[in-house]
Amino acid sequence: MSKTSPRHSTAMPIVPMKTAFKSAQGNERRFHVMAKPGGAKCNIDCQYCFYLHKENLLHQPKQPKMDDETLDAFIKSYIESQDGEQIVFSWQGGEPTLLGLDYFRKVVELQKKYQPKGTRIENDLQTNGILLNDEWCEFLHANNFLVGLSIDGPQELHDKYRKTRSGKPTFHLVMKAVEKLQQHQVRFNALVTVNRHNVKHPLEIYRFLTRELGVTYIQLAPVVEPNDFHTTAPQFWNEQMIPEMGSELAKPGHPMSVVTDWSVDPDDWGEFLSVMFVEWVNNDLGRVLVNLFETAVAQVMGKPSQLCITAEFCGKGLAIEHNGDVYSCDHYVYPEYKLSNIHDHTLNEMAFSTRQFTFGMAKRDSLPEYCKQCPYLKYCWGECPKNRLIKTPDGEQGLNYLCSGIRRFFDDTLPMLVGLSQILQQQNTK
């Protein structure tokens, strides 16, 4: 690859920049770390999971667990590396609840130990919900945890890929978790992984979540997994095997496809977003938040992206594994993208290093000309670099696999997005 891509950062040492350290000028150091204290260990076996294979790739033990010393070092460093009034911890996996409730009681104790005056510490926990019971929910409510609950829609859609290790469905177990969360008044969002199967049912998913479950915040995450994702890091793909946009090899289902069979079809993704957007605008505007729609409205208004995937640059979303190893991004947890270990460098030294800066800037700097000429560039910015799996129509590498779907979404909705932005701007000036 001739342009600067995330791959170029992997050969660089960790050299902290001036912005890594607290400034007398009051420059705020803000970044986010996705913590995986239990590694990739999980109690279910979702076919599309991009993380289960980390057990083998990173040679994790059978029972990975961030030990007390590493947990203490992480929490201390994360708090000390932030300058804002709000510090958000995100706990994920694998399945983090496998660590047990006492583990998270310890987390809260350590946060209080290192919490500076005038700051607010918040926690969010991404879970499949299966282990959530009364005791768990009492703790989550008492400590104001925000729960991200993984649910892919109604039963038939959810159970297609989200099964137990013995192949049994999990929908009924997730619904029990919903009941417990509601009973104990625990705040929770729905995380929907949109795959090749459920992408055909946008209205069923949306109406189920909002009307039957009463969800008011929905995160949509498209499943895009290269066929060799178990072993090959992003941007280290075989360049000879990269297909062009529109090719059968740039869609799921072909035996030689660049992606797995369960990855979402890019054109279906565009249809999914467009249909759900109209339903959202007509019925739930101002009541239900959908991550991709909210940021699209904000960006059309000229405001910064609310999500890293649609921002001009990235690099402010790191990931830490159970053993303290820190990686450039949650989707770049591969040996090539390991920054350092929490016991060797502080988080601010890693987050604001020349290496991580190069990684983040490459999101913009590696865009092909096809993207630079796109009328929707400032709303998309090439989406996530880990999805830049295909070539442009004229053969340039670095095009996002979802490009045709993203363009379809903005083709369909931009007039409505502009109208919404104008209404909101008028309201703000009153």
Short mmCIF file of C-alpha atoms in Angstrom, two decimals:
data_model
loop_
_atom_site.label_atom_id
_atom_site.label_comp_id
_atom_site.label_asym_id
_atom_site.label_seq_id
_atom_site.Cartn_x
_atom_site.Cartn_y
_atom_site.Cartn_z
CA MET A 1 0.00 0.00 0.00
CA SER A 2 1.56 3.26 -1.14
CA LYS A 3 -0.57 5.60 1.01
CA THR A 4 -0.22 5.84 4.76
CA SER A 5 -2.53 3.19 6.20
CA PRO A 6 -3.00 1.88 9.75
CA ARG A 7 -0.48 -0.80 8.82
CA HIS A 8 2.32 1.78 8.69
CA SER A 9 1.87 2.53 12.39
CA THR A 10 2.78 -1.02 13.40
CA ALA A 11 6.48 -0.49 12.72
CA MET A 12 6.71 2.59 14.94
CA PRO A 13 7.91 2.74 18.56
CA ILE A 14 5.86 4.24 21.40
CA VAL A 15 7.03 7.85 21.60
CA PRO A 16 4.70 10.02 23.72
CA MET A 17 3.82 13.42 22.27
CA LYS A 18 3.50 16.63 24.30
CA THR A 19 -0.27 16.16 24.37
CA ALA A 20 0.23 12.97 26.41
CA PHE A 21 0.84 15.01 29.52
CA LYS A 22 -1.33 17.35 31.51
CA SER A 23 -1.00 20.88 30.20
CA ALA A 24 -1.01 24.14 32.09
CA GLN A 25 -2.96 25.58 29.15
CA GLY A 26 -5.86 23.31 30.05
CA ASN A 27 -5.81 21.12 26.94
CA GLU A 28 -8.08 18.18 27.67
CA ARG A 29 -6.79 14.67 27.09
CA ARG A 30 -9.80 12.60 26.12
CA PHE A 31 -9.81 9.05 24.83
CA HIS A 32 -11.66 5.81 25.47
CA VAL A 33 -10.54 2.30 26.34
CA MET A 34 -12.60 -0.84 25.78
CA ALA A 35 -11.68 -3.12 28.68
CA LYS A 36 -11.77 -6.89 28.26
CA PRO A 37 -10.84 -8.16 31.73
CA GLY A 38 -12.07 -11.66 30.94
CA GLY A 39 -10.47 -11.84 27.52
CA ALA A 40 -12.44 -13.60 24.80
CA LYS A 41 -14.06 -16.15 27.14
CA CYS A 42 -17.82 -16.39 26.58
CA ASN A 43 -20.71 -18.60 27.67
CA ILE A 44 -22.32 -18.68 24.22
CA ASP A 45 -20.94 -19.28 20.74
CA CYS A 46 -22.26 -16.71 18.26
CA GLN A 47 -21.26 -17.79 14.77
CA TYR A 48 -20.41 -14.26 13.68
CA CYS A 49 -18.42 -13.28 16.79
CA PHE A 50 -15.23 -11.45 15.84
CA TYR A 51 -13.65 -12.02 19.26
CA LEU A 52 -13.91 -15.68 20.25
CA HIS A 53 -10.93 -16.62 18.10
CA LYS A 54 -8.69 -14.31 20.15
CA GLU A 55 -8.30 -17.19 22.62
CA ASN A 56 -6.10 -18.91 20.06
CA LEU A 57 -4.68 -15.88 18.27
CA LEU A 58 -3.44 -14.29 21.51
CA HIS A 59 -2.73 -17.63 23.23
CA GLN A 60 -5.06 -16.83 26.10
CA PRO A 61 -5.39 -19.26 29.04
CA LYS A 62 -8.58 -21.30 29.44
CA GLN A 63 -9.74 -18.99 32.23
CA PRO A 64 -8.44 -15.52 31.32
CA LYS A 65 -8.87 -12.92 34.05
CA MET A 66 -7.30 -9.53 34.65
CA ASP A 67 -5.50 -9.96 37.97
CA ASP A 68 -5.74 -7.49 40.84
CA GLU A 69 -2.44 -5.78 40.09
CA THR A 70 -3.28 -5.24 36.43
CA LEU A 71 -6.83 -4.13 37.20
CA ASP A 72 -5.50 -1.59 39.70
CA ALA A 73 -2.90 -0.32 37.20
CA PHE A 74 -5.51 0.01 34.46
CA ILE A 75 -8.08 1.90 36.54
CA LYS A 76 -5.44 4.19 38.05
CA SER A 77 -3.83 4.98 34.70
CA TYR A 78 -7.15 5.50 32.91
CA ILE A 79 -8.38 7.97 35.51
CA GLU A 80 -5.07 9.84 35.69
CA SER A 81 -4.88 10.06 31.87
CA GLN A 82 -8.20 11.89 31.53
CA ASP A 83 -8.72 15.62 32.06
CA GLY A 84 -12.48 15.87 31.60
CA GLU A 85 -15.14 15.94 34.31
CA GLN A 86 -16.62 12.67 33.06
CA ILE A 87 -14.66 9.41 32.87
CA VAL A 88 -16.41 6.47 31.22
CA PHE A 89 -15.29 2.87 31.72
CA SER A 90 -16.53 0.29 29.21
CA TRP A 91 -16.44 -3.40 30.11
CA GLN A 92 -16.76 -5.99 27.38
CA GLY A 93 -15.49 -9.40 26.31
CA GLY A 94 -16.14 -12.15 25.56
CA GLU A 95 -18.72 -12.08 28.29
CA PRO A 96 -17.62 -9.89 31.23
CA THR A 97 -20.24 -11.18 33.68
CA LEU A 98 -18.39 -14.51 33.75
CA LEU A 99 -15.90 -12.80 36.06
CA GLY A 100 -18.54 -12.67 38.76
CA LEU A 101 -20.24 -9.89 40.69
CA ASP A 102 -17.49 -9.60 43.30
CA TYR A 103 -15.05 -8.70 40.54
CA PHE A 104 -17.11 -5.68 39.57
CA ARG A 105 -17.59 -4.71 43.19
CA LYS A 106 -13.79 -4.52 43.26
CA VAL A 107 -13.87 -2.40 40.09
CA VAL A 108 -16.14 0.16 41.76
CA GLU A 109 -13.96 0.21 44.90
CA LEU A 110 -10.84 0.93 42.84
CA GLN A 111 -12.58 3.65 40.89
CA LYS A 112 -13.58 5.37 44.12
CA LYS A 113 -10.03 4.98 45.40
CA TYR A 114 -8.54 6.91 42.49
CA GLN A 115 -11.44 9.25 41.65
CA PRO A 116 -10.34 12.90 41.78
CA LYS A 117 -12.61 15.53 43.25
CA GLY A 118 -14.90 17.17 40.73
CA THR A 119 -15.01 14.19 38.38
CA ARG A 120 -17.85 11.81 37.57
CA ILE A 121 -17.09 8.15 36.85
CA GLU A 122 -19.56 6.11 34.83
CA ASN A 123 -19.59 2.49 33.72
CA ASP A 124 -21.15 0.63 30.84
CA LEU A 125 -21.28 -3.14 30.54
CA GLN A 126 -21.80 -4.98 27.24
CA THR A 127 -23.39 -8.37 27.88
CA ASN A 128 -25.45 -11.15 26.35
CA GLY A 129 -27.54 -10.96 29.54
CA ILE A 130 -27.64 -14.66 30.28
CA LEU A 131 -26.12 -14.43 33.77
CA LEU A 132 -28.07 -11.37 34.89
CA ASN A 133 -30.17 -12.13 37.99
CA ASP A 134 -31.66 -10.12 40.83
CA GLU A 135 -28.32 -9.68 42.61
CA TRP A 136 -26.57 -8.53 39.46
CA CYS A 137 -29.34 -6.07 38.61
CA GLU A 138 -29.43 -4.67 42.14
CA PHE A 139 -25.71 -3.95 41.85
CA LEU A 140 -26.02 -2.44 38.36
CA HIS A 141 -28.85 -0.16 39.48
CA ALA A 142 -27.15 0.89 42.71
CA ASN A 143 -23.96 1.81 40.84
CA ASN A 144 -25.71 3.37 37.85
CA PHE A 145 -24.22 1.03 35.25
CA LEU A 146 -25.50 1.41 31.70
CA VAL A 147 -26.03 -2.04 30.18
CA GLY A 148 -25.60 -2.76 26.50
CA LEU A 149 -27.71 -5.84 25.80
CA SER A 150 -26.91 -7.86 22.68
CA ILE A 151 -30.15 -8.78 20.92
CA ASP A 152 -30.62 -9.25 17.19
CA GLY A 153 -34.39 -8.85 16.96
CA PRO A 154 -37.36 -11.18 17.49
CA GLN A 155 -36.77 -14.84 18.28
CA GLU A 156 -36.29 -16.22 14.77
CA LEU A 157 -33.82 -13.48 13.87
CA HIS A 158 -31.94 -13.54 17.18
CA ASP A 159 -31.53 -17.32 17.35
CA LYS A 160 -30.14 -17.64 13.83
CA TYR A 161 -26.57 -17.01 14.98
CA ARG A 162 -26.70 -16.41 18.75
CA LYS A 163 -26.61 -19.92 20.18
CA THR A 164 -25.13 -21.68 23.20
CA ARG A 165 -21.99 -23.74 22.88
CA SER A 166 -24.20 -26.82 22.50
CA GLY A 167 -26.12 -25.17 19.67
CA LYS A 168 -29.27 -24.25 21.59
CA PRO A 169 -31.14 -20.94 21.11
CA THR A 170 -30.60 -18.06 23.52
CA PHE A 171 -33.55 -15.74 22.86
CA HIS A 172 -35.59 -16.90 25.86
CA LEU A 173 -32.59 -16.33 28.13
CA VAL A 174 -32.13 -12.79 26.84
CA MET A 175 -35.81 -12.05 27.40
CA LYS A 176 -35.41 -13.12 31.03
CA ALA A 177 -32.57 -10.62 31.29
CA VAL A 178 -34.82 -7.90 29.85
CA GLU A 179 -37.41 -8.65 32.53
CA LYS A 180 -34.81 -8.43 35.30
CA LEU A 181 -33.34 -5.19 33.96
CA GLN A 182 -36.78 -3.61 33.71
CA GLN A 183 -37.82 -4.91 37.12
CA HIS A 184 -34.78 -3.32 38.78
CA GLN A 185 -34.91 -0.17 36.64
CA VAL A 186 -31.47 -0.71 35.17
CA ARG A 187 -30.74 1.50 32.17
CA PHE A 188 -30.07 -0.58 29.08
CA ASN A 189 -29.52 -0.14 25.35
CA ALA A 190 -29.94 -2.67 22.58
CA LEU A 191 -26.95 -3.65 20.46
CA VAL A 192 -28.05 -5.21 17.17
CA THR A 193 -25.43 -6.98 15.08
CA VAL A 194 -26.84 -6.71 11.57
CA ASN A 195 -25.90 -9.80 9.60
CA ARG A 196 -26.76 -11.40 6.27
CA HIS A 197 -29.95 -12.87 7.71
CA ASN A 198 -31.61 -10.23 9.88
CA VAL A 199 -30.69 -7.37 7.52
CA LYS A 200 -33.76 -8.36 5.49
CA HIS A 201 -36.07 -7.42 8.38
CA PRO A 202 -35.46 -3.80 9.46
CA LEU A 203 -39.06 -3.05 10.48
CA GLU A 204 -39.49 -6.26 12.45
CA ILE A 205 -36.30 -5.53 14.40
CA TYR A 206 -37.07 -1.88 15.03
CA ARG A 207 -40.69 -2.41 16.06
CA PHE A 208 -39.80 -5.35 18.29
CA LEU A 209 -37.17 -3.36 20.16
CA THR A 210 -39.13 -0.13 20.50
CA ARG A 211 -42.71 -1.33 20.84
CA GLU A 212 -42.36 -4.67 22.59
CA LEU A 213 -39.25 -4.08 24.71
CA GLY A 214 -39.52 -0.31 25.11
CA VAL A 215 -35.92 0.29 24.08
CA THR A 216 -35.09 3.97 23.58
CA TYR A 217 -31.49 3.64 22.36
CA ILE A 218 -30.38 1.29 19.58
CA GLN A 219 -26.84 0.61 18.42
CA LEU A 220 -26.57 -0.85 14.94
CA ALA A 221 -23.36 -2.77 14.20
CA PRO A 222 -22.99 -4.29 10.71
CA VAL A 223 -21.23 -7.65 10.60
CA VAL A 224 -18.28 -7.38 8.19
CA GLU A 225 -15.70 -10.10 8.61
CA PRO A 226 -12.97 -10.97 6.11
CA ASN A 227 -12.73 -14.68 5.40
CA ASP A 228 -9.30 -14.79 7.02
CA PHE A 229 -10.17 -12.67 10.08
CA HIS A 230 -9.10 -15.45 12.44
CA THR A 231 -5.46 -15.03 11.50
CA THR A 232 -4.95 -11.90 9.41
CA ALA A 233 -4.91 -8.38 10.85
CA PRO A 234 -6.69 -5.52 9.04
CA GLN A 235 -4.61 -3.94 6.27
CA PHE A 236 -2.41 -7.06 6.16
CA TRP A 237 -4.69 -8.77 3.64
CA ASN A 238 -3.43 -10.45 0.48
CA GLU A 239 -3.58 -7.58 -2.02
CA GLN A 240 -3.90 -10.02 -4.93
CA MET A 241 -7.20 -11.29 -3.52
CA ILE A 242 -8.95 -7.92 -3.05
CA PRO A 243 -12.05 -7.71 -5.29
CA GLU A 244 -13.53 -4.63 -6.94
CA MET A 245 -16.77 -2.98 -5.88
CA GLY A 246 -19.77 -4.73 -7.46
CA SER A 247 -17.97 -8.02 -7.92
CA GLU A 248 -19.60 -11.23 -6.71
CA LEU A 249 -16.50 -11.67 -4.58
CA ALA A 250 -17.34 -8.42 -2.77
CA LYS A 251 -20.56 -9.88 -1.37
CA PRO A 252 -21.32 -12.80 0.99
CA GLY A 253 -22.33 -16.17 -0.38
CA HIS A 254 -19.71 -16.73 -3.10
CA PRO A 255 -17.21 -19.52 -2.27
CA MET A 256 -14.36 -17.11 -3.01
CA SER A 257 -15.94 -14.08 -1.33
CA VAL A 258 -13.72 -11.69 0.58
CA VAL A 259 -16.10 -11.98 3.57
CA THR A 260 -17.71 -14.74 5.61
CA ASP A 261 -21.14 -16.10 4.65
CA TRP A 262 -22.80 -14.40 7.63
CA SER A 263 -21.44 -10.93 6.82
CA VAL A 264 -24.05 -8.38 5.83
CA ASP A 265 -24.59 -7.72 2.12
CA PRO A 266 -23.59 -4.08 1.45
CA ASP A 267 -26.65 -3.31 -0.69
CA ASP A 268 -28.96 -4.90 1.86
CA TRP A 269 -27.29 -2.73 4.51
CA GLY A 270 -28.27 0.41 2.61
CA GLU A 271 -31.86 -0.78 2.27
CA PHE A 272 -31.97 -1.72 5.95
CA LEU A 273 -30.82 1.73 7.07
CA SER A 274 -33.13 3.59 4.71
CA VAL A 275 -36.25 1.65 5.74
CA MET A 276 -35.50 1.91 9.45
CA PHE A 277 -34.68 5.61 9.14
CA VAL A 278 -38.11 6.41 7.66
CA GLU A 279 -39.81 4.41 10.42
CA TRP A 280 -37.77 6.27 13.03
CA VAL A 281 -38.50 9.73 11.59
CA ASN A 282 -42.22 9.07 11.23
CA ASN A 283 -42.79 7.56 14.66
CA ASP A 284 -40.01 8.06 17.18
CA LEU A 285 -38.02 11.18 16.42
CA GLY A 286 -36.94 12.68 19.73
CA ARG A 287 -38.02 9.62 21.70
CA VAL A 288 -35.78 6.83 20.38
CA LEU A 289 -32.08 7.32 19.66
CA VAL A 290 -30.40 5.27 16.91
CA ASN A 291 -26.64 5.72 16.88
CA LEU A 292 -26.12 5.95 13.11
CA PHE A 293 -29.10 8.24 12.58
CA GLU A 294 -28.23 10.59 15.42
CA THR A 295 -24.72 11.15 14.15
CA ALA A 296 -25.92 11.58 10.56
CA VAL A 297 -28.25 14.40 11.68
CA ALA A 298 -25.45 16.00 13.71
CA GLN A 299 -22.98 15.84 10.82
CA VAL A 300 -25.45 17.30 8.33
CA MET A 301 -25.82 20.16 10.82
CA GLY A 302 -22.06 20.68 10.56
CA LYS A 303 -21.26 19.21 13.95
CA PRO A 304 -18.55 16.60 14.67
CA SER A 305 -19.37 12.92 14.32
CA GLN A 306 -20.63 11.24 17.47
CA LEU A 307 -19.05 7.94 16.38
CA CYS A 308 -15.48 7.01 15.54
CA ILE A 309 -16.52 5.14 12.39
CA THR A 310 -17.92 8.27 10.73
CA ALA A 311 -15.31 10.70 12.04
CA GLU A 312 -12.53 12.10 9.88
CA PHE A 313 -9.88 10.61 12.17
CA CYS A 314 -9.80 7.75 14.69
CA GLY A 315 -7.27 6.49 17.22
CA LYS A 316 -9.06 7.59 20.40
CA GLY A 317 -10.65 4.19 21.07
CA LEU A 318 -8.09 1.73 22.47
CA ALA A 319 -8.61 -1.77 23.85
CA ILE A 320 -6.99 -3.49 26.83
CA GLU A 321 -6.83 -7.26 27.23
CA HIS A 322 -6.91 -9.32 30.44
CA ASN A 323 -3.11 -9.40 30.71
CA GLY A 324 -2.71 -5.64 30.36
CA ASP A 325 -1.76 -5.61 26.68
CA VAL A 326 -3.13 -2.51 24.96
CA TYR A 327 -4.12 -2.35 21.29
CA SER A 328 -4.82 0.49 18.87
CA CYS A 329 -8.51 -0.38 18.59
CA ASP A 330 -11.06 -2.96 19.67
CA HIS A 331 -11.24 -4.20 16.06
CA TYR A 332 -7.45 -4.25 15.74
CA VAL A 333 -6.65 -6.66 18.57
CA TYR A 334 -3.99 -8.51 16.62
CA PRO A 335 -0.30 -8.91 17.53
CA GLU A 336 0.67 -6.40 14.84
CA TYR A 337 -1.36 -3.63 16.48
CA LYS A 338 -0.29 -4.17 20.07
CA LEU A 339 0.95 -0.87 21.49
CA SER A 340 2.43 -1.94 24.79
CA ASN A 341 1.43 -3.23 28.21
CA ILE A 342 -0.14 -1.23 31.03
CA HIS A 343 2.81 -2.20 33.25
CA ASP A 344 5.30 -0.77 30.76
CA HIS A 345 3.58 2.41 29.58
CA THR A 346 0.76 4.51 30.97
CA LEU A 347 -2.40 4.80 28.90
CA ASN A 348 -1.83 8.46 28.10
CA GLU A 349 1.67 7.63 26.79
CA MET A 350 0.13 5.06 24.45
CA ALA A 351 -3.00 6.98 23.43
CA PHE A 352 -1.04 10.14 22.63
CA SER A 353 2.01 8.52 21.06
CA THR A 354 3.34 9.16 17.58
CA ARG A 355 2.45 5.57 16.73
CA GLN A 356 -1.21 5.89 17.73
CA PHE A 357 -1.40 9.33 16.10
CA THR A 358 -0.23 7.79 12.82
CA PHE A 359 -2.80 5.02 13.21
CA GLY A 360 -5.61 7.52 13.73
CA MET A 361 -4.63 9.94 10.96
CA ALA A 362 -4.39 7.07 8.47
CA LYS A 363 -8.19 6.83 8.48
CA ARG A 364 -8.29 9.99 6.36
CA ASP A 365 -4.89 9.76 4.71
CA SER A 366 -5.51 6.32 3.18
CA LEU A 367 -8.81 7.23 1.49
CA PRO A 368 -8.91 6.43 -2.24
CA GLU A 369 -9.76 9.17 -4.76
CA TYR A 370 -13.19 7.61 -5.23
CA CYS A 371 -13.99 8.55 -1.63
CA LYS A 372 -12.47 12.01 -1.87
CA GLN A 373 -14.78 12.79 -4.80
CA CYS A 374 -17.88 11.39 -3.08
CA PRO A 375 -20.60 13.94 -2.18
CA TYR A 376 -21.08 12.13 1.14
CA LEU A 377 -17.43 12.16 2.21
CA LYS A 378 -17.96 14.47 5.20
CA TYR A 379 -20.75 12.20 6.52
CA CYS A 380 -18.88 8.93 6.09
CA TRP A 381 -15.10 9.49 5.92
CA GLY A 382 -14.67 5.98 4.56
CA GLU A 383 -16.37 4.40 7.60
CA CYS A 384 -14.21 2.05 9.71
CA PRO A 385 -10.79 1.24 8.20
CA LYS A 386 -11.15 -2.39 9.26
CA ASN A 387 -13.89 -2.68 6.61
CA ARG A 388 -11.83 -1.30 3.72
CA LEU A 389 -11.68 -4.65 2.01
CA ILE A 390 -12.36 -3.89 -1.64
CA LYS A 391 -11.20 -1.81 -4.61
CA THR A 392 -12.89 1.16 -6.22
CA PRO A 393 -14.46 0.74 -9.69
CA ASP A 394 -11.18 1.97 -11.21
CA GLY A 395 -9.10 -0.52 -9.21
CA GLU A 396 -7.74 1.57 -6.33
CA GLN A 397 -7.45 -0.24 -3.01
CA GLY A 398 -8.89 0.92 0.31
CA LEU A 399 -12.62 1.19 -0.44
CA ASN A 400 -15.01 0.28 2.32
CA TYR A 401 -16.91 -2.96 1.81
CA LEU A 402 -20.15 -1.18 2.85
CA CYS A 403 -19.69 1.72 0.42
CA SER A 404 -22.61 0.97 -1.91
CA GLY A 405 -24.95 0.59 1.05
CA ILE A 406 -23.78 3.81 2.70
CA ARG A 407 -24.24 5.72 -0.54
CA ARG A 408 -27.72 4.22 -0.92
CA PHE A 409 -28.64 5.38 2.58
CA PHE A 410 -27.61 8.99 1.92
CA ASP A 411 -29.16 8.96 -1.56
CA ASP A 412 -32.48 8.05 0.06
CA THR A 413 -32.35 10.12 3.24
CA LEU A 414 -30.26 13.24 2.67
CA PRO A 415 -33.29 15.48 1.89
CA MET A 416 -34.88 14.36 5.17
CA LEU A 417 -31.61 14.79 7.06
CA VAL A 418 -31.26 18.34 5.72
CA GLY A 419 -34.85 19.09 6.70
CA LEU A 420 -34.31 17.77 10.21
CA SER A 421 -31.11 19.76 10.61
CA GLN A 422 -32.87 22.96 9.55
CA ILE A 423 -35.70 22.39 12.02
CA LEU A 424 -33.26 21.71 14.85
CA GLN A 425 -31.15 24.77 14.00
CA GLN A 426 -34.27 26.96 14.00
CA GLN A 427 -35.27 25.59 17.40
CA ASN A 428 -31.79 26.26 18.77
CA THR A 429 -31.93 29.91 17.71
CA LYS A 430 -35.25 30.59 19.44
#
